[in-house]
Coordinates of C-alpha atoms in Angstrom, one line a residue:
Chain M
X337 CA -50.6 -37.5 122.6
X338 CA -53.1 -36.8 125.4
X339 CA -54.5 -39.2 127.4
X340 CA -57.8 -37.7 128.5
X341 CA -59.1 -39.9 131.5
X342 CA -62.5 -38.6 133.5
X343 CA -64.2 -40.6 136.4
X344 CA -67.6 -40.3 134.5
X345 CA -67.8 -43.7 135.8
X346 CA -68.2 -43.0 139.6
X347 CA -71.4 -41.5 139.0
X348 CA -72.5 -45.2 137.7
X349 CA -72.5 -47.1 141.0
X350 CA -74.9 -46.7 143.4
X351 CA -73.7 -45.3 146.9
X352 CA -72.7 -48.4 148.9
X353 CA -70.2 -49.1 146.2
X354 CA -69.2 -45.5 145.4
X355 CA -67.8 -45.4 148.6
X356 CA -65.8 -48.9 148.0
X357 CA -64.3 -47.8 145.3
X358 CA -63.3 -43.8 145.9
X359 CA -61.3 -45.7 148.7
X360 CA -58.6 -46.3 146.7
X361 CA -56.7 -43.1 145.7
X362 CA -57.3 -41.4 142.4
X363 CA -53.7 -42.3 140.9
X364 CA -54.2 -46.0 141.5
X365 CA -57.8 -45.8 140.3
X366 CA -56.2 -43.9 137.2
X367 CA -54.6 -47.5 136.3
X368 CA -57.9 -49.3 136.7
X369 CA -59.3 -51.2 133.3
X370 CA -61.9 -52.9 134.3
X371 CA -64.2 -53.2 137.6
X372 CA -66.0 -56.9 137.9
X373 CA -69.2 -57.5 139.9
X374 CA -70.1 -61.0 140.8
X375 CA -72.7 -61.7 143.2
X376 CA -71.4 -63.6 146.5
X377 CA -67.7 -62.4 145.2
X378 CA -66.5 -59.4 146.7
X379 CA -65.7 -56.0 143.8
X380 CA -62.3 -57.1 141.7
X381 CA -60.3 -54.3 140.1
X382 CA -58.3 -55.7 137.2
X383 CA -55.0 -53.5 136.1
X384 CA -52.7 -54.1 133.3
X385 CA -50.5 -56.0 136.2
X386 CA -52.5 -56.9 139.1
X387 CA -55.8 -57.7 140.4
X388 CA -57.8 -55.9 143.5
X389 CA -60.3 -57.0 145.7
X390 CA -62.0 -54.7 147.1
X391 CA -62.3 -53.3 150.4
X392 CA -58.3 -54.7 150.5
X393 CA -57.2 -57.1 151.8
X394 CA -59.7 -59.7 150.2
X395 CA -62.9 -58.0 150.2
X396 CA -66.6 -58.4 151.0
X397 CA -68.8 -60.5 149.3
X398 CA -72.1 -58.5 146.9
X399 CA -75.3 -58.8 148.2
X400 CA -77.3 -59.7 144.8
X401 CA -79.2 -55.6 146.0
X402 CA -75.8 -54.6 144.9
X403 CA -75.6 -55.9 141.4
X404 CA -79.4 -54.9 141.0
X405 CA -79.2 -51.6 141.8
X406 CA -76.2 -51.2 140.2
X407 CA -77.4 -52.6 137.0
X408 CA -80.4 -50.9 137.2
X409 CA -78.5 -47.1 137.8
X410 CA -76.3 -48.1 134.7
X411 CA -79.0 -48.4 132.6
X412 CA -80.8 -45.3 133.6
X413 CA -83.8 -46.8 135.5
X414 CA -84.5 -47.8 132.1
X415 CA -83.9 -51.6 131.0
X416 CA -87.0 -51.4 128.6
X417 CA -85.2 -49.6 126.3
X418 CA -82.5 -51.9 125.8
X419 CA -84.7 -54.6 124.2
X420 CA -81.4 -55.1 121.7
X421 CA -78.6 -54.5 124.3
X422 CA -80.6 -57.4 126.9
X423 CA -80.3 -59.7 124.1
X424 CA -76.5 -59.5 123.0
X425 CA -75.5 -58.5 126.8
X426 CA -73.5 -55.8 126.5
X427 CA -74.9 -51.7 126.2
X428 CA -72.3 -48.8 126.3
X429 CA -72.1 -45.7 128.5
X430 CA -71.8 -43.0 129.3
X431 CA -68.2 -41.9 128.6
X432 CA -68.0 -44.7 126.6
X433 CA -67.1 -47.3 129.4
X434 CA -68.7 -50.9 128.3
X435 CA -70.9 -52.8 130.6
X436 CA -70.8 -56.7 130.2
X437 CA -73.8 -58.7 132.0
X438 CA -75.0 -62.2 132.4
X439 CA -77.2 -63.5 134.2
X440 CA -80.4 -66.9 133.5
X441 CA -81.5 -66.2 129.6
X442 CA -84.9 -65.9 128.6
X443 CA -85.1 -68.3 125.1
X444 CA -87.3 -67.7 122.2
X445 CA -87.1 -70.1 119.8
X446 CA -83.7 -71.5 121.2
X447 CA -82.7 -68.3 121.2
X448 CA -81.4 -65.5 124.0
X449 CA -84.4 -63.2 123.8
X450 CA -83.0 -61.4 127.0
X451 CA -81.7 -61.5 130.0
X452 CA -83.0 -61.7 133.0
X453 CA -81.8 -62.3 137.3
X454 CA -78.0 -60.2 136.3
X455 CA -75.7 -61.9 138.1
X456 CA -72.2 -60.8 136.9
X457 CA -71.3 -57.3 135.6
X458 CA -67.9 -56.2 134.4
X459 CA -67.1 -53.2 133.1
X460 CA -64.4 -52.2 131.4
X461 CA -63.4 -48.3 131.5
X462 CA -62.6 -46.4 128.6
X463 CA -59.9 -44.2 127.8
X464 CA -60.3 -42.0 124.9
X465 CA -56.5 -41.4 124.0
X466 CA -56.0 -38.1 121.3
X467 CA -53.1 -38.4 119.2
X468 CA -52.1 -41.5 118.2
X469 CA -52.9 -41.0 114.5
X470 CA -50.9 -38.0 114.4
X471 CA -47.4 -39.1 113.3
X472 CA -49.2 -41.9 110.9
X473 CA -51.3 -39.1 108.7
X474 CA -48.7 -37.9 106.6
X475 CA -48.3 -41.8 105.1
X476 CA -51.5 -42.3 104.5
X477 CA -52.6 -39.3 102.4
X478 CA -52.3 -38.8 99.1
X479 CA -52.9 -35.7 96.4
X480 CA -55.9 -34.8 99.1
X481 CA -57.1 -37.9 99.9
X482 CA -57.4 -40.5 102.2
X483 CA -56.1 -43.7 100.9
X484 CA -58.0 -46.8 101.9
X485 CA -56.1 -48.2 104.9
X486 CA -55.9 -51.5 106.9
X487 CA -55.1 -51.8 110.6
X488 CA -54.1 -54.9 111.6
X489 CA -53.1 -56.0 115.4
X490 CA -53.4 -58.9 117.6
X491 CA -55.6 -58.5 120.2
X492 CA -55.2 -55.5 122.9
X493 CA -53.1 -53.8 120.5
X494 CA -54.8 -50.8 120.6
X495 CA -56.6 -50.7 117.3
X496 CA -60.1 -49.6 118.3
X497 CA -58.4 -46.4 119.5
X498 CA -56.4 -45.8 116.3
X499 CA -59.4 -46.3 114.4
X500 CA -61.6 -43.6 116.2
X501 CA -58.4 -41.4 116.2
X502 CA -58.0 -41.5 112.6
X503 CA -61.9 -41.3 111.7
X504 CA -61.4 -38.3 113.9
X505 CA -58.8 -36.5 112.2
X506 CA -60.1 -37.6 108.6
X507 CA -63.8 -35.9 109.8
X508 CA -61.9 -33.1 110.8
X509 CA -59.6 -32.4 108.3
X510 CA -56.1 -31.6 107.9
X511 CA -55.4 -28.4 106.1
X512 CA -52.0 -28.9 106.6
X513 CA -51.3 -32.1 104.6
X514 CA -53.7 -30.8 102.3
X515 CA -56.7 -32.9 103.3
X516 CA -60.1 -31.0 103.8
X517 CA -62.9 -32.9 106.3
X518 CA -63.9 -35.4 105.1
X519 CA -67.4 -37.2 105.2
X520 CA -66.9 -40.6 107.2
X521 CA -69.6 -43.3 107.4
X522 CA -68.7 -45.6 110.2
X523 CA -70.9 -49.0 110.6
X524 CA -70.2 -49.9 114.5
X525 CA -71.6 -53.1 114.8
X526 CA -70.2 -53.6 118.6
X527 CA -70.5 -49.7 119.8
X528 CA -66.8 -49.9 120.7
X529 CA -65.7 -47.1 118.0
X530 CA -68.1 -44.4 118.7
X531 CA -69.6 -45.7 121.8
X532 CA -73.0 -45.0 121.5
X533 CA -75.9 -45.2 123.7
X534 CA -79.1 -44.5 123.0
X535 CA -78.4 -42.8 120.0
X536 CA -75.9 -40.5 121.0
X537 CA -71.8 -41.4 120.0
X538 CA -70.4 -40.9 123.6
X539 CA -66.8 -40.9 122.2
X540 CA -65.7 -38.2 119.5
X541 CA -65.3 -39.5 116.4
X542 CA -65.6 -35.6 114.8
X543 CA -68.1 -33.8 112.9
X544 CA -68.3 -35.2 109.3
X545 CA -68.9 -38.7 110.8
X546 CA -72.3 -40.7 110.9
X547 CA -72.7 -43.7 112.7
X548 CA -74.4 -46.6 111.9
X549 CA -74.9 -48.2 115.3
X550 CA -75.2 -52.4 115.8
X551 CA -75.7 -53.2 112.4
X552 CA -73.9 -56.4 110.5
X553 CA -70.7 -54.9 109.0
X554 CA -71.7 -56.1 105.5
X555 CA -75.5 -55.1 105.5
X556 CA -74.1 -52.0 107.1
X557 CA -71.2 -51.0 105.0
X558 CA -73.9 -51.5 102.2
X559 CA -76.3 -49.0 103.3
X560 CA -73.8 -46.3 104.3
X561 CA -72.7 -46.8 100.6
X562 CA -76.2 -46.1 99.2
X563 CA -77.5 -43.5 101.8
X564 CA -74.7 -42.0 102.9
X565 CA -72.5 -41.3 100.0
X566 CA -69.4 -41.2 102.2
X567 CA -66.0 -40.1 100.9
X568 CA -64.6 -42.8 103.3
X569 CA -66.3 -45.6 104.8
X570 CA -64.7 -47.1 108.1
X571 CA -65.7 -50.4 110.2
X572 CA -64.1 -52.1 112.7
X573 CA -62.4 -56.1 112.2
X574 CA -63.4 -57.5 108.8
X575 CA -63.0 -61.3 108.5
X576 CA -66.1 -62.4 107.0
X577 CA -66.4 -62.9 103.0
X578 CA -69.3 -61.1 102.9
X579 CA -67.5 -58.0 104.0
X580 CA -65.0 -58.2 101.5
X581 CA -67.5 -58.0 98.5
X582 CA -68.3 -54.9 99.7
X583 CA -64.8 -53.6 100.5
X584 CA -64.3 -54.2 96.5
X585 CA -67.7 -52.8 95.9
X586 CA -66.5 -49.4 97.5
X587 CA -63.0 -49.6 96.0
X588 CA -64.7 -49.5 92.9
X589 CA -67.2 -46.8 93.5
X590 CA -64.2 -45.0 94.6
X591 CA -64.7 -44.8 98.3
X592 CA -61.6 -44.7 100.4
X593 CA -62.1 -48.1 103.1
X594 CA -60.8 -47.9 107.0
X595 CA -60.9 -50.6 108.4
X596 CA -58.9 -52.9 111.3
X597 CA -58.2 -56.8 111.5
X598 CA -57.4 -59.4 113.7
X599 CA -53.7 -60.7 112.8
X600 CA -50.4 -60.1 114.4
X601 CA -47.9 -59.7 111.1
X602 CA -48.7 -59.2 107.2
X603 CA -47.6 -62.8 107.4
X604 CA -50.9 -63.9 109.4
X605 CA -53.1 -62.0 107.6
X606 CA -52.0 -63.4 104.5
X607 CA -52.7 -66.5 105.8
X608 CA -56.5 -65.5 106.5
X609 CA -58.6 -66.4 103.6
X610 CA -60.4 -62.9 103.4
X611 CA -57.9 -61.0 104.3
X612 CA -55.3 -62.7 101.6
X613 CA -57.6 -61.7 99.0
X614 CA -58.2 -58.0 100.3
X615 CA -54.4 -57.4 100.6
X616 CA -53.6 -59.2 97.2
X617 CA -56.5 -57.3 95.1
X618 CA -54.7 -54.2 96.2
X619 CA -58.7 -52.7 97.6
X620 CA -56.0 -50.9 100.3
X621 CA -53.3 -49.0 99.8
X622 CA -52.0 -49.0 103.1
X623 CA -51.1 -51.6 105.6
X624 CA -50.6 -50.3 109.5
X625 CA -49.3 -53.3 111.8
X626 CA -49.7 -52.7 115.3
X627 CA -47.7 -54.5 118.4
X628 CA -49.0 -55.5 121.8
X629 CA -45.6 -56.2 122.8
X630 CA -45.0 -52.9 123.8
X631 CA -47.7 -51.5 125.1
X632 CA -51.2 -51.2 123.1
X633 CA -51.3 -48.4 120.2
X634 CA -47.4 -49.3 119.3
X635 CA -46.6 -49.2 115.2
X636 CA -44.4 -52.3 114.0
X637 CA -44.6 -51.2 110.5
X638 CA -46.4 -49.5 107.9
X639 CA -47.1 -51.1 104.3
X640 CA -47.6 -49.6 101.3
X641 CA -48.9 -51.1 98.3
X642 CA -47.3 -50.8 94.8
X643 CA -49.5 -51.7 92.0
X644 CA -48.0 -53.7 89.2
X645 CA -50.6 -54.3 87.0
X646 CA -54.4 -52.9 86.9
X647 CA -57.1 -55.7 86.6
X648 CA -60.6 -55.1 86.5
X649 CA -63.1 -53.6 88.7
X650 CA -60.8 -51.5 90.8
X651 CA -58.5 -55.0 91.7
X652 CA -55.1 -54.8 91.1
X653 CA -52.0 -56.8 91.2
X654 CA -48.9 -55.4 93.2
X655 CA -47.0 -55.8 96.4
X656 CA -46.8 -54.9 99.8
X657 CA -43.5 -52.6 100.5
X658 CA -42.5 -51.2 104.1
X659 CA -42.9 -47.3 104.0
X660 CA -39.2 -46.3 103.9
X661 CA -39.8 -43.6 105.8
X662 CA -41.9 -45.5 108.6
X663 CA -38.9 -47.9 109.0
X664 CA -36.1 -45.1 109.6
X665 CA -38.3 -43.2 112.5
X666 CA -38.5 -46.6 114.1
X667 CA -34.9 -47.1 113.9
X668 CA -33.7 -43.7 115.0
X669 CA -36.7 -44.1 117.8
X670 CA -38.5 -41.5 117.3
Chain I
X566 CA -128.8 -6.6 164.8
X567 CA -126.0 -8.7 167.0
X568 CA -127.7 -11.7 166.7
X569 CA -128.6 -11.5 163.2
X570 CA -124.8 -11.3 162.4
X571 CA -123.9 -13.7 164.2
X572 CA -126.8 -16.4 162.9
X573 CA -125.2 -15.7 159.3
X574 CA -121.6 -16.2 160.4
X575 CA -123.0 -19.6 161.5
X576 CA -124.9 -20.1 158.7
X577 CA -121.6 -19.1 156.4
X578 CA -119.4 -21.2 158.7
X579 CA -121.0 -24.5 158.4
X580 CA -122.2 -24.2 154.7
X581 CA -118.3 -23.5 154.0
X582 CA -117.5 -26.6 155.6
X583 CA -119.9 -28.8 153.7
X584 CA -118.7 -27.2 151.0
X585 CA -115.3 -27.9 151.9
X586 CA -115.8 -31.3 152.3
X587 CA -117.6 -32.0 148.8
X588 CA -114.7 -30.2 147.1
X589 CA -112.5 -32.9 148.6
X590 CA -114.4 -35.6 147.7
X591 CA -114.8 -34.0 143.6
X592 CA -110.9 -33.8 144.2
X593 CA -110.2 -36.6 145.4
X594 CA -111.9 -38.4 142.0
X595 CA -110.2 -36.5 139.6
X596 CA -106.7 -37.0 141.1
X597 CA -107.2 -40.7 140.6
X598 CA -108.9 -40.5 137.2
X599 CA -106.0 -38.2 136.4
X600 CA -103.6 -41.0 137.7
X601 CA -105.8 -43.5 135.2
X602 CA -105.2 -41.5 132.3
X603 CA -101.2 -40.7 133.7
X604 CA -100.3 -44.4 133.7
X605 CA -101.7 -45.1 130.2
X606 CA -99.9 -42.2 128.9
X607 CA -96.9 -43.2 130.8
X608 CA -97.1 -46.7 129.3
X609 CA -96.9 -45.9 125.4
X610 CA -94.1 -43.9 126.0
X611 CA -92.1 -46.9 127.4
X612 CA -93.7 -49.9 125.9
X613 CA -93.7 -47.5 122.1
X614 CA -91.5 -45.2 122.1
X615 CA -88.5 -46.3 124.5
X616 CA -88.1 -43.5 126.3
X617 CA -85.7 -42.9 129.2
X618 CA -87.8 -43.4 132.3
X619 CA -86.7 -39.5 132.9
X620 CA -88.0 -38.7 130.0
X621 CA -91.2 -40.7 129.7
X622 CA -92.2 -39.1 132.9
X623 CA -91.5 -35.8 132.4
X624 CA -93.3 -35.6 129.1
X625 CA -96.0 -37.4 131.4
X626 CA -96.3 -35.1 133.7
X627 CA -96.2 -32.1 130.9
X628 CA -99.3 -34.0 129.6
X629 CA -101.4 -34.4 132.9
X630 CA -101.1 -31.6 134.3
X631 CA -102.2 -30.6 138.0
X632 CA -100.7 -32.2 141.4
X633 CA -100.2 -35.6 139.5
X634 CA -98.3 -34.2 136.8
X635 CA -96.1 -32.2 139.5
X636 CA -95.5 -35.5 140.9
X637 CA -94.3 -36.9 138.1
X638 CA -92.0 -34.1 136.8
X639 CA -90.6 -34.3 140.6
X640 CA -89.5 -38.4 139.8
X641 CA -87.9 -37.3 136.8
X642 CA -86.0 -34.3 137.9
X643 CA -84.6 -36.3 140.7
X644 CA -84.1 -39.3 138.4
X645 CA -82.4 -36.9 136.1
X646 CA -79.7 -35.6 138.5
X647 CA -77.9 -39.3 138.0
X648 CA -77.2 -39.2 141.7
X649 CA -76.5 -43.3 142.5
X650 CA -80.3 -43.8 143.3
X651 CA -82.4 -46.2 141.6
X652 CA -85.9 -44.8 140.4
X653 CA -87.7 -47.4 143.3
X654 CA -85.8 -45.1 145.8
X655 CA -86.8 -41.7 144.1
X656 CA -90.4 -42.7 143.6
X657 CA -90.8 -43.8 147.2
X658 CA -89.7 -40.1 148.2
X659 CA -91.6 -38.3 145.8
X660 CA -94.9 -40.2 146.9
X661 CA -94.4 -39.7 150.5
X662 CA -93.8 -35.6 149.3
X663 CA -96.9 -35.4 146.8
X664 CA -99.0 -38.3 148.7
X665 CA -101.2 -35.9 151.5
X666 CA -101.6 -33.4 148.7
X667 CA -102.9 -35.9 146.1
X668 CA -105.4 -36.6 148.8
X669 CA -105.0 -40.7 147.9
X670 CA -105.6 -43.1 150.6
X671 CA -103.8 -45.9 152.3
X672 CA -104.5 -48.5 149.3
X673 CA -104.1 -45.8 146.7
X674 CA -100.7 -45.4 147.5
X675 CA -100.1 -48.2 148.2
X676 CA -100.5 -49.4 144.6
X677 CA -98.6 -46.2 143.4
X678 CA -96.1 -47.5 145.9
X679 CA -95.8 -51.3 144.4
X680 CA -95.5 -49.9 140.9
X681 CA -92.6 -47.6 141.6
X682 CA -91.1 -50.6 143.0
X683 CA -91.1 -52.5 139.1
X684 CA -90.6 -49.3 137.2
X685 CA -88.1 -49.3 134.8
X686 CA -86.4 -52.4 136.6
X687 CA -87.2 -54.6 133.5
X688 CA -87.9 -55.7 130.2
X689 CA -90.9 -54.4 127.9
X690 CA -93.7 -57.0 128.6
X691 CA -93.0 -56.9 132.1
X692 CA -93.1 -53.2 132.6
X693 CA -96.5 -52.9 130.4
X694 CA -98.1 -55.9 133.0
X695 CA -96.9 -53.7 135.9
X696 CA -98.1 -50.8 134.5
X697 CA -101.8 -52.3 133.6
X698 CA -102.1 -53.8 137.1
X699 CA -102.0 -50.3 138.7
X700 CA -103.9 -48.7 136.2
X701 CA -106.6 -51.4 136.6
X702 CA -106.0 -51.3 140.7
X703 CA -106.5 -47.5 140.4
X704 CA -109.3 -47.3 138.2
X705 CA -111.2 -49.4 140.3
X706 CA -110.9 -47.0 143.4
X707 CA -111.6 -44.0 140.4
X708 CA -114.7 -45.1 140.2
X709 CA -116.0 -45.7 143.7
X710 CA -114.8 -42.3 144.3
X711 CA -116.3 -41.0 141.6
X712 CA -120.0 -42.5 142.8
X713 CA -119.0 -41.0 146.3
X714 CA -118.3 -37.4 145.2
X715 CA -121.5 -37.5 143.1
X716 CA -123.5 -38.3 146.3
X717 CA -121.3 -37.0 149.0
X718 CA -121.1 -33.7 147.5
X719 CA -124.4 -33.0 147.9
X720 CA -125.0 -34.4 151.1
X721 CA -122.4 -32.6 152.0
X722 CA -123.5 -29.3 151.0
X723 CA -127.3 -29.8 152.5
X724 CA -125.7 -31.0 155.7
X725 CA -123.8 -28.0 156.0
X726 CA -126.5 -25.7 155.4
X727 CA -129.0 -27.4 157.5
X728 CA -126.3 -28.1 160.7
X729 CA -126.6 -23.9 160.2
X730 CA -130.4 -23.6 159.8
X731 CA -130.7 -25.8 163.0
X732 CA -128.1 -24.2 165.1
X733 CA -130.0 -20.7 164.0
X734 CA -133.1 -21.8 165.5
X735 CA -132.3 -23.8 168.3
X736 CA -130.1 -20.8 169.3
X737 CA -131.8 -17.7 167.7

């Protein structure tokens, strides 16, 4: 696995705050996850473990200057472009890194047309971590093809990464285990998979994939279907009924589905409405379950599914089985 | 002989300079009616197409042409180079570079000055009102200086010529 880390994000602040934070040395700014900017609060690092103010000991208030011009060098001397991004208050960049930013709303017809007078920023630094699918491939290939999969994880458990990872390797291909690149349609509804900003994925997600930026998962997943004629189609967290008609709509048109979930055990998710009836209709023939315990990006357990009986429309009846071979690497810890 | 080549070097000398003076004046105009037509072009790529201010003035400037293009294209090259400064900052620079050579006056730049202030520091609307208020600020001095190189420029030229006649023969 390589962690590939690049300060692409220095070159984001302006100079007065440049300097703030290249005072800290590059191995501690290495653990850094996210940098929040408050005006009237000094800069505050947050780690994994600890939080920094910044200049140490307890820091120096922002001017509001510094948030402006920060904002306004994140977004390219270019807010006008970002009619969208204003609205939902978030916009990707460069390198991926997500900026978070509130400030008084602007209403139009009750409802945030855009924001206006930023007075918080917080932006959280992205990592784009190379590997993690590896050892998991093998499992979830079959006969040259990707079987439809399901990540599931509570939160900060790393599956955003997994999910770019293994669109990555699928769009690649993997001669090896006898799966050629594939095409990937990927709807990102948040920009957190491929990252993108204005227009351009700023995170790999390989060469066969197209992104369909900031659209509704369902709507999305629809169109890809139609215009894209993807041999897999991947989102990021389903949950909404909607989304699971067209998860059944793909299983039957014989489209492999990636997709991740919020739930912490095939218990939860079974205990989610939508999710109960995408894992019993047997749309995924794979089940990954990620642990935060551990560190984000972890495996608990891999799930396959064995069909009993075949039921219309692609749905199936069967049961959920831990991958034998999953199991015994975990036990013998490798 | 002498004397007869020195009347014409008069005579050449302070024609020139009338002449001089009118093209400055004809120059003058067109910069700002170039600067007109630059903001409306630099306002359909922002308010319609979206473009990165870098972009939207480079592609500007590409259009225009001249010192007023150069000016542009030098805001976006330096915008371009990511370099921590906001485009307020950049602007400011590039007008006190390009100013004396775009021949503008106090109030000219100064509304050049105002709108690189408000460029690409907000939403859509906003930028298109900032935008229209310099290009109506500016069009307003286009004119004037448009009337005054129509009639300066001759002036000029006949009080060149005729400084020279009279020198000749008060001299001669």
């Amino acid at each position: 696995m390589t962690v590939s880390f690049t300060e692409t994000w220095l070159e984001l602040f302006p100079a007065r705050l440049r300097a703030l934070l290249t005072e800290a040395p590059p191995e501690a700014r290495r653990r850094w996850q996210e940098i929040r900017l408050r005006i009237g609060q000094p800069v505050l690092v947050l780690t994994a473990r600890e939080e920094i103010w910044l200049p140490r000991p307890e820091g120096i208030p922002l001017l509001p200057e510094d948030l402006q011009t920060t904002f306004q060098i994140m977004t390219q001397n270019s807010l006008y472009a970002l009619e969208e991004e204003l609205r939902r208050g978030f916009i990707t960049l460069p390198g991926g890194h997500r900026l978070g930013f509130v400030g008084h709303a602007v209403l139009e017809r009750g409802r945030i047309r855009l924001l206006r007078q930023i007075s918080s920023l917080n932006l959280r630094l992205a990592r784009a971590v190379e590997g993690v699918a590896e050892p998991l491939l093998p499992l979830l290939v079959a006969g040259g093809r990707f079987l439809s999969t399901l990540i599931i994880s509570p939160p900060r458990g790393g599956k955003t990464t997994l999910l770019r990872d293994l669109i990555r390797s699928i769009s690649r291909g993997r001669p090896d285990l006898g799966l050629p690149g594939r095409q990937v349609s990927l709807v990102d509804e948040r920009s957190e998979v491929a990252g993108t900003y204005l227009g351009r994925p700023q995170l790999d997600v390989g060469p066969r994939t197209d992104v369909l930026d900031g659209a509704p998962k369902a709507e999305g997943m629809l169109l890809m279907l139609r215009a894209m004629s993807p041999d897999v189609l991947a989102t990021d967290e389903l949950g909404e009924a909607a989304e699971a008609v067209v998860v059944a709509e793909a299983a039957k048109a014989g489209v492999a589905v990636l997709a991740t979930a919020h739930a912490g055990s095939l218990e939860e998710a079974r205990q989610r409405p939508v999710l109960a009836e995408l894992l019993a209709a047997g749309y995924f023939q794979r089940l990954i379950v990620l642990d935060a315990s551990h560190g984000p990006g972890t495996v608990k357990a891999v799930y396959r599914f064995a069909p009993t009986r075949e039921e219309r429309d692609g749905a199936c009846s069967g049961s959920w089985v831990p991958c034998s071979f999953w199991s015994e690497r975990v036990a013998s810890g490798t | 002989m002498l004397r007869l080549l020195g009347a014409l070097f008069v005579l050449v000398g302070t024609g020139g300079l009338g002449y001089l003076m009118a093209v400055g004046l004809t120059e003058h105009a067109a910069n700002l009616r170039r600067l007109v037509a630059a903001l409306q072009h630099l306002e359909s790529e922002i308010v319609f197409a979206s473009l990165p201010l870098s972009q939207a003035l480079r592609r500007t400037g590409r259009v225009i042409g001249g010192e007023v293009g150069q000016f542009m294209e030098a805001v976006a090259a330096s915008l371009a180079q990511n370099d921590g400064r906001t485009s307020a900052v950049v602007w400011r620079e590039a007008l006190a570079a390009y100013g004396p050579e775009l021949l503008l006056s106090a109030a000219e730049s100064e509304i050049l000055a105002s709108l690189g202030a408000a460029l690409g520091g907000s939403d859509r609307e906003d930028q298109a009102k900032h935008l229209a208020l310099a290009r109506a600020g500016l069009q307003r001095y286009a004119d004037e200086a448009a009337e005054k190189a129509t009639k300066g420029k001759k002036i000029w030229y006949y009080l060149g010529f005729s400084t020279g006649a009279l020198l000749v023969l008060v001299f001669y």
